[in-house]
Amino acid sequence: MKKAFALSAFVVALVGCKSLVEKGHNLFEAGMYTQSAEYYEQALTEDPHNVEAQKGLALARNKILDKGLIDVRMLRLGGNQTGATLKLESLLRNQIDWQIEPFGAIASTQREELGYATQWLTQQAKQLSQSHYPDKFRYFEHSYAFLISNAQLDPLIANYRAPLQSKAHAQCTQMVSQATQSRFYLRQFAEKYCMSWSLPQNFHTMNEDPTRYSRIRLSPDFTIKLHQTSRQATALNTASLAFKQIFRESLWYSPIGQHTFDLDLTANLEHSRNVKLVSRQKHYTTVEERVNPHNPKDKLEVEVKKAYSYPVTEFTEHFSIDAVYKGVVAKQHLEFKVDDSQTHYTQSHYADFPQLGISPVQATFLDVDMRLDKQMRVLQSHFKAQLERVWEDTHCNGLIGAQHGEYILRCGKIDPKNEFVNSWFIKQFGLAYNEMAALYAL
């Protein structure tokens, strides 16, 4: 039996894999090379030794590379050398990931575009080395690391980087002077910044942050009335623990936080199922042969009315849940409530009388687990959103320009596209928030 099951599973997997390869072939023929490659990759995930998928993936990736190089050329000829170089950088990264070595016309095109890109990189490096903002040069290195290495420009980059050290030192010194004991985000950023430029500073240990929380104290109050099982009670307790995890993953939590966050979680869960056994009856007419009372030797067909009786079990379910959380963070009240209720009727029987359209029926009960899980996920989602909203209200609105960048950094965590945040970073470092975040893991 086990061997038969294993063989059946293998056949199903083989058919599924073949279908994925066929879809890959169809997309390849339609010129949709990226999508076809995805199907070949899925097929190889199911069967790593599928030769057709291996060949298809190699062809698709070569086509992606070929088309990508054409895009590079068109961008360059259109005067967008920055876009062309970024595209070429991406293609080189893919080649390394895919372990592809271009050949023929593709290799020739790539060499030509690498030549143009090298010229542009050399010009950009010289220009950025004279910039007032050392991090613009650093981001340039980060963005084109593969091309710089491929074009063997590392010695040139190193020569340009050295004079920028003094400018970075000035920036480091300024941030260190502003990063007082209470400016935690600015201090963390200053530490990363100075160390990245090989300018270590002696910072005092940060012991407590009065603006954040190191603990969450959850106070659950559950009223649970269930008809038969305690599984939902366990699920409710498990779901309540997710609130702790959501808070720990929020920006409000820090090991050096000074406060304890108190959250009250109240839930009333009821599920009852009433059972009733009833008798159903269905009338029908049939034809039977009877003896002719006037001529006993003769028989007559007579219509006879009959009733078919069968037992039916009727179920009536009542389900309801009311749940609410309440808490205060940064002097702002958090609260949200969900409720759901339903009365559901269903039945079951084993009667089987096809002539009357009667067949066995199985009862379909409410999926209480699903309904409970749905409402708790809604509650958790709102809790997460409210924590983010309060952080934004606290650190983005009104106070964003205070404390020499402390609130800028805090606001950027939740709103990296904030206009004020980006204007501050551009003014200070010549780069937008996301660009600096890529360099210093903000």
Short mmCIF file of C-alpha atoms in Angstrom, two decimals:
data_model
loop_
_atom_site.label_atom_id
_atom_site.label_comp_id
_atom_site.label_asym_id
_atom_site.label_seq_id
_atom_site.Cartn_x
_atom_site.Cartn_y
_atom_site.Cartn_z
CA MET A 1 0.00 0.00 0.00
CA LYS A 2 2.82 2.38 0.93
CA LYS A 3 4.66 1.60 -2.32
CA ALA A 4 1.49 2.28 -4.32
CA PHE A 5 1.01 5.62 -2.56
CA ALA A 6 4.65 6.63 -3.13
CA LEU A 7 4.36 5.72 -6.83
CA SER A 8 1.14 7.74 -7.12
CA ALA A 9 2.78 10.79 -5.51
CA PHE A 10 5.75 10.49 -7.87
CA VAL A 11 3.47 10.38 -10.92
CA VAL A 12 1.55 13.46 -9.71
CA ALA A 13 4.81 15.36 -9.17
CA LEU A 14 6.08 14.30 -12.60
CA VAL A 15 2.89 15.47 -14.33
CA GLY A 16 3.03 18.78 -12.43
CA CYS A 17 6.68 19.29 -13.36
CA LYS A 18 5.94 18.55 -17.03
CA SER A 19 3.13 21.11 -16.98
CA LEU A 20 5.49 23.77 -15.58
CA VAL A 21 8.05 23.06 -18.31
CA GLU A 22 5.35 23.31 -21.00
CA LYS A 23 4.22 26.66 -19.60
CA GLY A 24 7.83 27.79 -19.65
CA HIS A 25 8.15 26.73 -23.30
CA ASN A 26 4.95 28.60 -24.26
CA LEU A 27 6.07 31.81 -22.55
CA PHE A 28 9.52 31.51 -24.14
CA GLU A 29 7.94 31.25 -27.60
CA ALA A 30 5.87 34.35 -26.80
CA GLY A 31 9.05 36.28 -25.98
CA MET A 32 8.25 36.48 -22.25
CA TYR A 33 11.68 35.27 -21.13
CA THR A 34 11.61 36.43 -17.52
CA GLN A 35 8.25 34.72 -16.90
CA SER A 36 9.37 31.55 -18.70
CA ALA A 37 12.50 31.41 -16.54
CA GLU A 38 10.32 31.52 -13.42
CA TYR A 39 8.39 28.43 -14.57
CA TYR A 40 11.60 26.56 -15.40
CA GLU A 41 12.92 27.42 -11.92
CA GLN A 42 9.72 26.07 -10.34
CA ALA A 43 10.06 22.87 -12.37
CA LEU A 44 13.66 22.44 -11.21
CA THR A 45 12.58 22.99 -7.61
CA GLU A 46 10.30 19.96 -7.97
CA ASP A 47 12.76 17.93 -10.04
CA PRO A 48 16.37 19.26 -10.01
CA HIS A 49 17.38 16.72 -12.68
CA ASN A 50 14.78 17.71 -15.28
CA VAL A 51 16.90 18.15 -18.42
CA GLU A 52 14.21 20.02 -20.37
CA ALA A 53 13.84 22.58 -17.58
CA GLN A 54 17.62 22.98 -17.32
CA LYS A 55 17.95 23.65 -21.05
CA GLY A 56 14.93 25.97 -21.06
CA LEU A 57 16.26 27.97 -18.12
CA ALA A 58 19.68 28.40 -19.73
CA LEU A 59 18.10 29.62 -22.99
CA ALA A 60 15.71 31.96 -21.18
CA ARG A 61 18.48 33.52 -19.12
CA ASN A 62 20.62 34.08 -22.19
CA LYS A 63 17.67 35.79 -23.84
CA ILE A 64 17.16 37.95 -20.72
CA LEU A 65 20.83 38.92 -20.89
CA ASP A 66 20.65 39.64 -24.62
CA LYS A 67 17.50 41.76 -24.27
CA GLY A 68 18.98 43.52 -21.24
CA LEU A 69 22.09 44.54 -23.18
CA ILE A 70 19.89 45.94 -25.94
CA ASP A 71 18.09 48.00 -23.29
CA VAL A 72 21.49 49.21 -22.01
CA ARG A 73 22.46 50.35 -25.50
CA MET A 74 19.15 52.12 -26.11
CA LEU A 75 19.44 53.97 -22.78
CA ARG A 76 22.98 55.07 -23.60
CA LEU A 77 22.07 56.21 -27.12
CA GLY A 78 19.12 58.07 -25.61
CA GLY A 79 21.52 60.06 -23.43
CA ASN A 80 20.69 58.25 -20.18
CA GLN A 81 24.13 56.92 -19.28
CA THR A 82 23.19 56.66 -15.58
CA GLY A 83 20.27 54.37 -16.38
CA ALA A 84 22.39 52.38 -18.82
CA THR A 85 25.13 51.84 -16.23
CA LEU A 86 22.67 50.82 -13.51
CA LYS A 87 21.09 48.33 -15.93
CA LEU A 88 24.50 46.96 -16.85
CA GLU A 89 25.37 46.62 -13.14
CA SER A 90 22.18 44.59 -12.62
CA LEU A 91 22.99 42.32 -15.58
CA LEU A 92 26.49 41.62 -14.22
CA ARG A 93 25.02 40.66 -10.85
CA ASN A 94 22.61 38.27 -12.58
CA GLN A 95 25.43 36.70 -14.58
CA ILE A 96 27.30 35.88 -11.38
CA ASP A 97 24.16 34.54 -9.67
CA TRP A 98 23.24 32.46 -12.73
CA GLN A 99 26.86 31.43 -13.45
CA ILE A 100 26.53 32.48 -17.09
CA GLU A 101 29.47 33.34 -19.33
CA PRO A 102 28.29 35.38 -22.33
CA PHE A 103 29.52 34.33 -25.76
CA GLY A 104 29.33 35.42 -29.40
CA ALA A 105 27.39 38.59 -30.20
CA ILE A 106 26.19 38.93 -26.60
CA ALA A 107 29.77 38.98 -25.31
CA SER A 108 30.76 41.51 -27.98
CA THR A 109 27.88 43.84 -27.07
CA GLN A 110 28.69 43.52 -23.38
CA ARG A 111 32.36 44.39 -23.93
CA GLU A 112 31.39 47.47 -25.92
CA GLU A 113 28.90 48.68 -23.28
CA LEU A 114 31.42 47.97 -20.52
CA GLY A 115 33.83 50.27 -22.33
CA TYR A 116 31.34 53.13 -22.36
CA ALA A 117 30.39 52.44 -18.75
CA THR A 118 34.06 52.46 -17.66
CA GLN A 119 34.57 55.89 -19.22
CA TRP A 120 31.47 57.21 -17.47
CA LEU A 121 32.47 55.66 -14.13
CA THR A 122 35.91 57.26 -14.33
CA GLN A 123 34.40 60.69 -15.01
CA GLN A 124 31.82 60.30 -12.22
CA ALA A 125 34.43 59.17 -9.69
CA LYS A 126 36.56 62.24 -10.40
CA GLN A 127 33.59 64.57 -10.20
CA LEU A 128 32.19 63.07 -6.97
CA SER A 129 35.62 63.07 -5.31
CA GLN A 130 35.48 66.85 -5.43
CA SER A 131 31.98 67.00 -3.90
CA HIS A 132 31.31 68.60 -0.54
CA TYR A 133 29.43 65.40 0.41
CA PRO A 134 31.70 62.36 0.91
CA ASP A 135 28.72 60.01 1.14
CA LYS A 136 27.74 60.69 -2.46
CA PHE A 137 31.03 59.10 -3.48
CA ARG A 138 30.45 56.23 -1.07
CA TYR A 139 26.97 55.60 -2.51
CA PHE A 140 28.46 55.70 -6.01
CA GLU A 141 30.85 52.92 -4.97
CA HIS A 142 27.98 50.94 -3.45
CA SER A 143 25.75 51.26 -6.52
CA TYR A 144 28.36 50.23 -9.09
CA ALA A 145 30.50 47.80 -7.07
CA PHE A 146 30.38 45.02 -9.70
CA LEU A 147 31.20 47.31 -12.61
CA ILE A 148 34.03 49.01 -10.71
CA SER A 149 35.53 45.61 -9.94
CA ASN A 150 35.02 44.35 -13.50
CA ALA A 151 36.64 47.45 -14.96
CA GLN A 152 39.53 47.17 -12.45
CA LEU A 153 38.91 50.70 -11.17
CA ASP A 154 39.51 49.84 -7.50
CA PRO A 155 42.96 51.55 -7.32
CA LEU A 156 41.51 54.71 -8.89
CA ILE A 157 38.57 54.67 -6.45
CA ALA A 158 40.93 54.19 -3.50
CA ASN A 159 42.96 57.25 -4.55
CA TYR A 160 39.83 59.38 -4.77
CA ARG A 161 38.46 58.06 -1.46
CA ALA A 162 41.43 59.17 0.64
CA PRO A 163 40.87 62.96 0.38
CA LEU A 164 37.21 62.46 1.29
CA GLN A 165 38.21 61.11 4.69
CA SER A 166 38.74 64.59 6.11
CA LYS A 167 35.27 65.71 4.99
CA ALA A 168 33.74 62.61 6.58
CA HIS A 169 35.72 63.35 9.74
CA ALA A 170 34.14 66.80 9.94
CA GLN A 171 30.68 65.28 9.52
CA CYS A 172 31.46 62.65 12.17
CA THR A 173 32.71 65.25 14.65
CA GLN A 174 29.61 67.38 14.18
CA MET A 175 27.23 64.45 14.80
CA VAL A 176 29.19 63.31 17.86
CA SER A 177 28.92 66.78 19.36
CA GLN A 178 25.13 66.74 18.82
CA ALA A 179 24.56 63.14 19.95
CA THR A 180 23.85 63.78 23.59
CA GLN A 181 22.73 61.11 26.04
CA SER A 182 19.03 61.48 25.17
CA ARG A 183 19.46 61.40 21.38
CA PHE A 184 19.56 57.64 20.95
CA TYR A 185 18.89 57.33 17.23
CA LEU A 186 21.37 60.07 16.41
CA ARG A 187 23.99 58.35 18.56
CA GLN A 188 23.44 55.00 16.87
CA PHE A 189 23.71 56.65 13.47
CA ALA A 190 26.85 58.56 14.50
CA GLU A 191 28.50 55.34 15.71
CA LYS A 192 27.80 53.57 12.41
CA TYR A 193 28.84 56.57 10.38
CA CYS A 194 32.14 57.16 12.14
CA MET A 195 33.11 53.49 12.16
CA SER A 196 32.28 53.12 8.44
CA TRP A 197 34.77 55.88 7.72
CA SER A 198 37.30 54.29 10.13
CA LEU A 199 36.79 57.10 12.62
CA PRO A 200 35.89 55.30 15.87
CA GLN A 201 34.59 57.43 18.71
CA ASN A 202 34.30 56.74 22.43
CA PHE A 203 30.59 56.84 23.22
CA HIS A 204 29.22 56.34 26.70
CA THR A 205 26.95 53.34 27.15
CA MET A 206 23.26 54.11 26.72
CA ASN A 207 21.43 52.77 29.78
CA GLU A 208 17.82 53.95 29.53
CA ASP A 209 15.62 55.47 26.86
CA PRO A 210 12.66 57.26 28.50
CA THR A 211 10.80 57.44 25.18
CA ARG A 212 10.55 53.67 24.64
CA TYR A 213 9.44 50.51 26.40
CA SER A 214 11.44 47.48 27.47
CA ARG A 215 8.50 45.35 28.59
CA ILE A 216 4.87 44.67 27.71
CA ARG A 217 2.45 43.52 30.37
CA LEU A 218 -0.55 41.77 28.81
CA SER A 219 -3.72 41.41 30.88
CA PRO A 220 -6.09 38.99 29.14
CA ASP A 221 -9.69 38.60 30.32
CA PHE A 222 -11.48 35.87 28.39
CA THR A 223 -15.04 34.60 28.80
CA ILE A 224 -15.38 31.39 26.83
CA LYS A 225 -18.53 29.29 26.41
CA LEU A 226 -18.08 26.39 24.04
CA HIS A 227 -20.41 23.52 23.27
CA GLN A 228 -17.88 20.72 23.19
CA THR A 229 -14.18 21.52 22.70
CA SER A 230 -11.58 23.78 24.24
CA ARG A 231 -9.54 24.07 21.03
CA GLN A 232 -10.80 27.59 20.38
CA ALA A 233 -9.90 28.57 23.93
CA THR A 234 -6.33 27.49 23.27
CA ALA A 235 -6.35 29.35 19.93
CA LEU A 236 -7.56 32.52 21.67
CA ASN A 237 -4.78 32.33 24.23
CA THR A 238 -2.20 31.72 21.50
CA ALA A 239 -3.52 34.65 19.44
CA SER A 240 -3.29 36.94 22.47
CA LEU A 241 0.44 36.21 22.76
CA ALA A 242 0.89 37.60 19.24
CA PHE A 243 0.18 41.07 20.66
CA LYS A 244 3.34 40.80 22.74
CA GLN A 245 5.35 39.88 19.67
CA ILE A 246 3.86 42.70 17.60
CA PHE A 247 4.87 45.19 20.27
CA ARG A 248 8.39 43.77 20.54
CA GLU A 249 8.78 44.13 16.77
CA SER A 250 7.52 47.71 16.82
CA LEU A 251 9.68 50.82 17.06
CA TRP A 252 8.37 51.40 20.57
CA TYR A 253 10.31 48.46 21.98
CA SER A 254 13.96 48.69 23.03
CA PRO A 255 16.03 46.69 25.54
CA ILE A 256 17.02 50.02 27.06
CA GLY A 257 13.46 51.34 27.17
CA GLN A 258 12.47 52.82 30.49
CA HIS A 259 8.75 52.04 30.59
CA THR A 260 6.38 49.07 30.72
CA PHE A 261 3.52 49.00 28.22
CA ASP A 262 0.24 47.73 29.70
CA LEU A 263 -2.26 46.18 27.31
CA ASP A 264 -5.71 44.95 28.34
CA LEU A 265 -7.23 42.34 26.05
CA THR A 266 -10.84 41.33 26.64
CA ALA A 267 -12.69 38.70 24.64
CA ASN A 268 -16.08 37.00 24.92
CA LEU A 269 -16.35 33.85 22.81
CA GLU A 270 -19.50 31.74 22.61
CA HIS A 271 -20.34 28.77 20.45
CA SER A 272 -23.35 26.55 21.07
CA ARG A 273 -24.82 23.71 19.04
CA ASN A 274 -28.35 22.48 19.69
CA VAL A 275 -29.42 19.11 18.33
CA LYS A 276 -32.97 18.01 17.50
CA LEU A 277 -34.13 14.69 16.05
CA VAL A 278 -37.22 14.96 13.82
CA SER A 279 -39.09 12.66 11.49
CA ARG A 280 -39.59 13.73 7.89
CA GLN A 281 -42.17 12.26 5.59
CA LYS A 282 -42.60 12.39 1.85
CA HIS A 283 -45.73 11.18 0.05
CA TYR A 284 -45.67 9.47 -3.30
CA THR A 285 -47.94 7.42 -5.57
CA THR A 286 -47.06 4.01 -6.95
CA VAL A 287 -48.88 1.44 -9.12
CA GLU A 288 -49.55 -2.01 -7.72
CA GLU A 289 -51.37 -5.07 -9.07
CA ARG A 290 -54.50 -6.04 -7.17
CA VAL A 291 -57.08 -8.86 -7.64
CA ASN A 292 -60.18 -7.74 -9.53
CA PRO A 293 -63.01 -8.06 -7.01
CA HIS A 294 -65.44 -8.73 -9.86
CA ASN A 295 -63.29 -11.38 -11.50
CA PRO A 296 -60.85 -13.11 -9.12
CA LYS A 297 -58.99 -14.64 -12.05
CA ASP A 298 -58.13 -11.17 -13.34
CA LYS A 299 -55.70 -8.52 -11.94
CA LEU A 300 -55.94 -4.76 -12.03
CA GLU A 301 -53.23 -2.01 -11.79
CA VAL A 302 -54.17 0.33 -9.02
CA GLU A 303 -52.58 3.63 -7.92
CA VAL A 304 -51.61 3.45 -4.28
CA LYS A 305 -50.62 6.46 -2.12
CA LYS A 306 -47.71 5.83 0.26
CA ALA A 307 -45.53 7.82 2.65
CA TYR A 308 -41.76 7.47 3.10
CA SER A 309 -40.60 8.38 6.60
CA TYR A 310 -37.02 8.96 7.63
CA PRO A 311 -35.24 10.46 10.65
CA VAL A 312 -33.37 13.79 10.31
CA THR A 313 -30.98 15.38 12.79
CA GLU A 314 -31.29 19.17 12.86
CA PHE A 315 -28.52 21.39 14.24
CA THR A 316 -28.78 25.03 15.28
CA GLU A 317 -25.46 26.79 15.93
CA HIS A 318 -24.97 30.15 17.61
CA PHE A 319 -21.55 31.79 17.35
CA SER A 320 -20.39 35.15 18.65
CA ILE A 321 -17.14 36.88 19.52
CA ASP A 322 -16.50 40.33 20.95
CA ALA A 323 -12.89 41.30 21.50
CA VAL A 324 -11.21 44.60 22.34
CA TYR A 325 -7.74 45.79 23.31
CA LYS A 326 -6.92 48.92 25.29
CA GLY A 327 -3.62 50.54 26.13
CA VAL A 328 -1.72 53.82 26.33
CA VAL A 329 1.56 54.51 24.52
CA ALA A 330 3.30 57.88 24.53
CA LYS A 331 0.24 59.35 26.29
CA GLN A 332 -1.99 58.33 23.39
CA HIS A 333 -4.88 55.94 23.91
CA LEU A 334 -5.02 52.79 21.80
CA GLU A 335 -8.28 50.91 21.44
CA PHE A 336 -10.02 48.79 18.84
CA LYS A 337 -12.92 46.35 18.93
CA VAL A 338 -14.10 43.53 16.69
CA ASP A 339 -17.35 41.61 16.85
CA ASP A 340 -18.87 38.82 14.82
CA SER A 341 -21.99 36.72 15.31
CA GLN A 342 -24.00 34.22 13.30
CA THR A 343 -26.82 31.74 13.71
CA HIS A 344 -26.41 28.75 11.45
CA TYR A 345 -28.80 25.91 10.59
CA THR A 346 -27.77 22.57 9.15
CA GLN A 347 -29.01 18.97 9.09
CA SER A 348 -27.97 15.40 8.40
CA HIS A 349 -29.62 12.07 7.54
CA TYR A 350 -28.80 8.76 5.94
CA ALA A 351 -32.00 8.24 3.92
CA ASP A 352 -31.49 7.17 0.32
CA PHE A 353 -34.56 7.18 -1.95
CA PRO A 354 -33.46 8.40 -5.44
CA GLN A 355 -37.01 8.13 -6.88
CA LEU A 356 -38.09 10.87 -4.49
CA GLY A 357 -34.92 12.90 -4.89
CA ILE A 358 -33.78 11.95 -1.40
CA SER A 359 -30.09 11.21 -0.82
CA PRO A 360 -27.88 11.19 2.30
CA VAL A 361 -26.99 14.62 3.65
CA GLN A 362 -24.00 15.51 5.79
CA ALA A 363 -24.21 18.44 8.20
CA THR A 364 -22.01 21.47 7.42
CA PHE A 365 -20.98 23.18 10.62
CA LEU A 366 -19.57 26.66 11.17
CA ASP A 367 -15.79 26.92 10.85
CA VAL A 368 -15.33 28.47 14.28
CA ASP A 369 -11.53 28.27 14.10
CA MET A 370 -11.50 30.26 10.87
CA ARG A 371 -13.90 32.93 12.15
CA LEU A 372 -11.97 33.31 15.39
CA ASP A 373 -8.64 33.51 13.57
CA LYS A 374 -10.01 36.11 11.14
CA GLN A 375 -11.22 38.43 13.90
CA MET A 376 -8.02 38.11 15.92
CA ARG A 377 -5.94 38.90 12.82
CA VAL A 378 -8.04 42.03 12.24
CA LEU A 379 -7.44 43.04 15.86
CA GLN A 380 -3.69 42.40 15.60
CA SER A 381 -3.46 44.29 12.30
CA HIS A 382 -5.10 47.37 13.82
CA PHE A 383 -2.85 47.14 16.88
CA LYS A 384 0.23 47.19 14.64
CA ALA A 385 -1.16 50.07 12.56
CA GLN A 386 -2.02 52.12 15.66
CA LEU A 387 1.47 51.68 17.09
CA GLU A 388 2.90 52.98 13.82
CA ARG A 389 0.43 55.87 13.72
CA VAL A 390 1.31 56.99 17.24
CA TRP A 391 5.03 56.77 16.39
CA GLU A 392 4.41 58.95 13.34
CA ASP A 393 2.31 61.41 15.33
CA THR A 394 4.98 61.59 18.03
CA HIS A 395 8.11 61.81 15.92
CA CYS A 396 7.02 63.14 12.51
CA ASN A 397 4.34 65.70 13.22
CA GLY A 398 5.41 68.90 14.90
CA LEU A 399 8.71 67.76 16.41
CA ILE A 400 10.45 66.63 13.24
CA GLY A 401 12.83 69.58 13.14
CA ALA A 402 13.88 69.33 16.79
CA GLN A 403 17.01 67.90 18.42
CA HIS A 404 19.47 68.14 15.51
CA GLY A 405 18.20 65.16 13.52
CA GLU A 406 17.01 62.86 16.34
CA TYR A 407 13.38 63.12 15.25
CA ILE A 408 14.39 63.10 11.59
CA LEU A 409 15.92 59.64 12.10
CA ARG A 410 12.95 58.44 14.15
CA CYS A 411 10.50 59.71 11.57
CA GLY A 412 12.47 58.13 8.72
CA LYS A 413 11.96 54.71 10.32
CA ILE A 414 8.23 54.88 9.72
CA ASP A 415 8.02 57.38 6.85
CA PRO A 416 11.17 57.14 4.67
CA LYS A 417 9.54 59.20 1.91
CA ASN A 418 8.69 62.10 4.20
CA GLU A 419 9.59 65.33 2.41
CA PHE A 420 11.12 66.92 5.51
CA VAL A 421 13.18 63.81 6.25
CA ASN A 422 14.62 63.67 2.76
CA SER A 423 15.29 67.39 2.53
CA TRP A 424 17.26 67.19 5.81
CA PHE A 425 19.33 64.22 4.62
CA ILE A 426 20.03 65.81 1.25
CA LYS A 427 21.11 69.02 2.96
CA GLN A 428 23.36 67.18 5.43
CA PHE A 429 24.75 64.36 3.28
CA GLY A 430 23.72 65.01 -0.33
CA LEU A 431 21.65 61.79 -0.36
CA ALA A 432 18.01 60.88 0.33
CA TYR A 433 17.05 58.82 3.38
CA ASN A 434 16.77 55.48 1.52
CA GLU A 435 20.19 55.98 -0.04
CA MET A 436 21.77 56.64 3.35
CA ALA A 437 19.83 53.70 4.80
CA ALA A 438 21.44 51.44 2.19
CA LEU A 439 24.88 52.62 3.28
CA TYR A 440 24.43 52.64 7.06
CA ALA A 441 21.47 50.30 7.74
CA LEU A 442 19.39 53.05 9.33
#
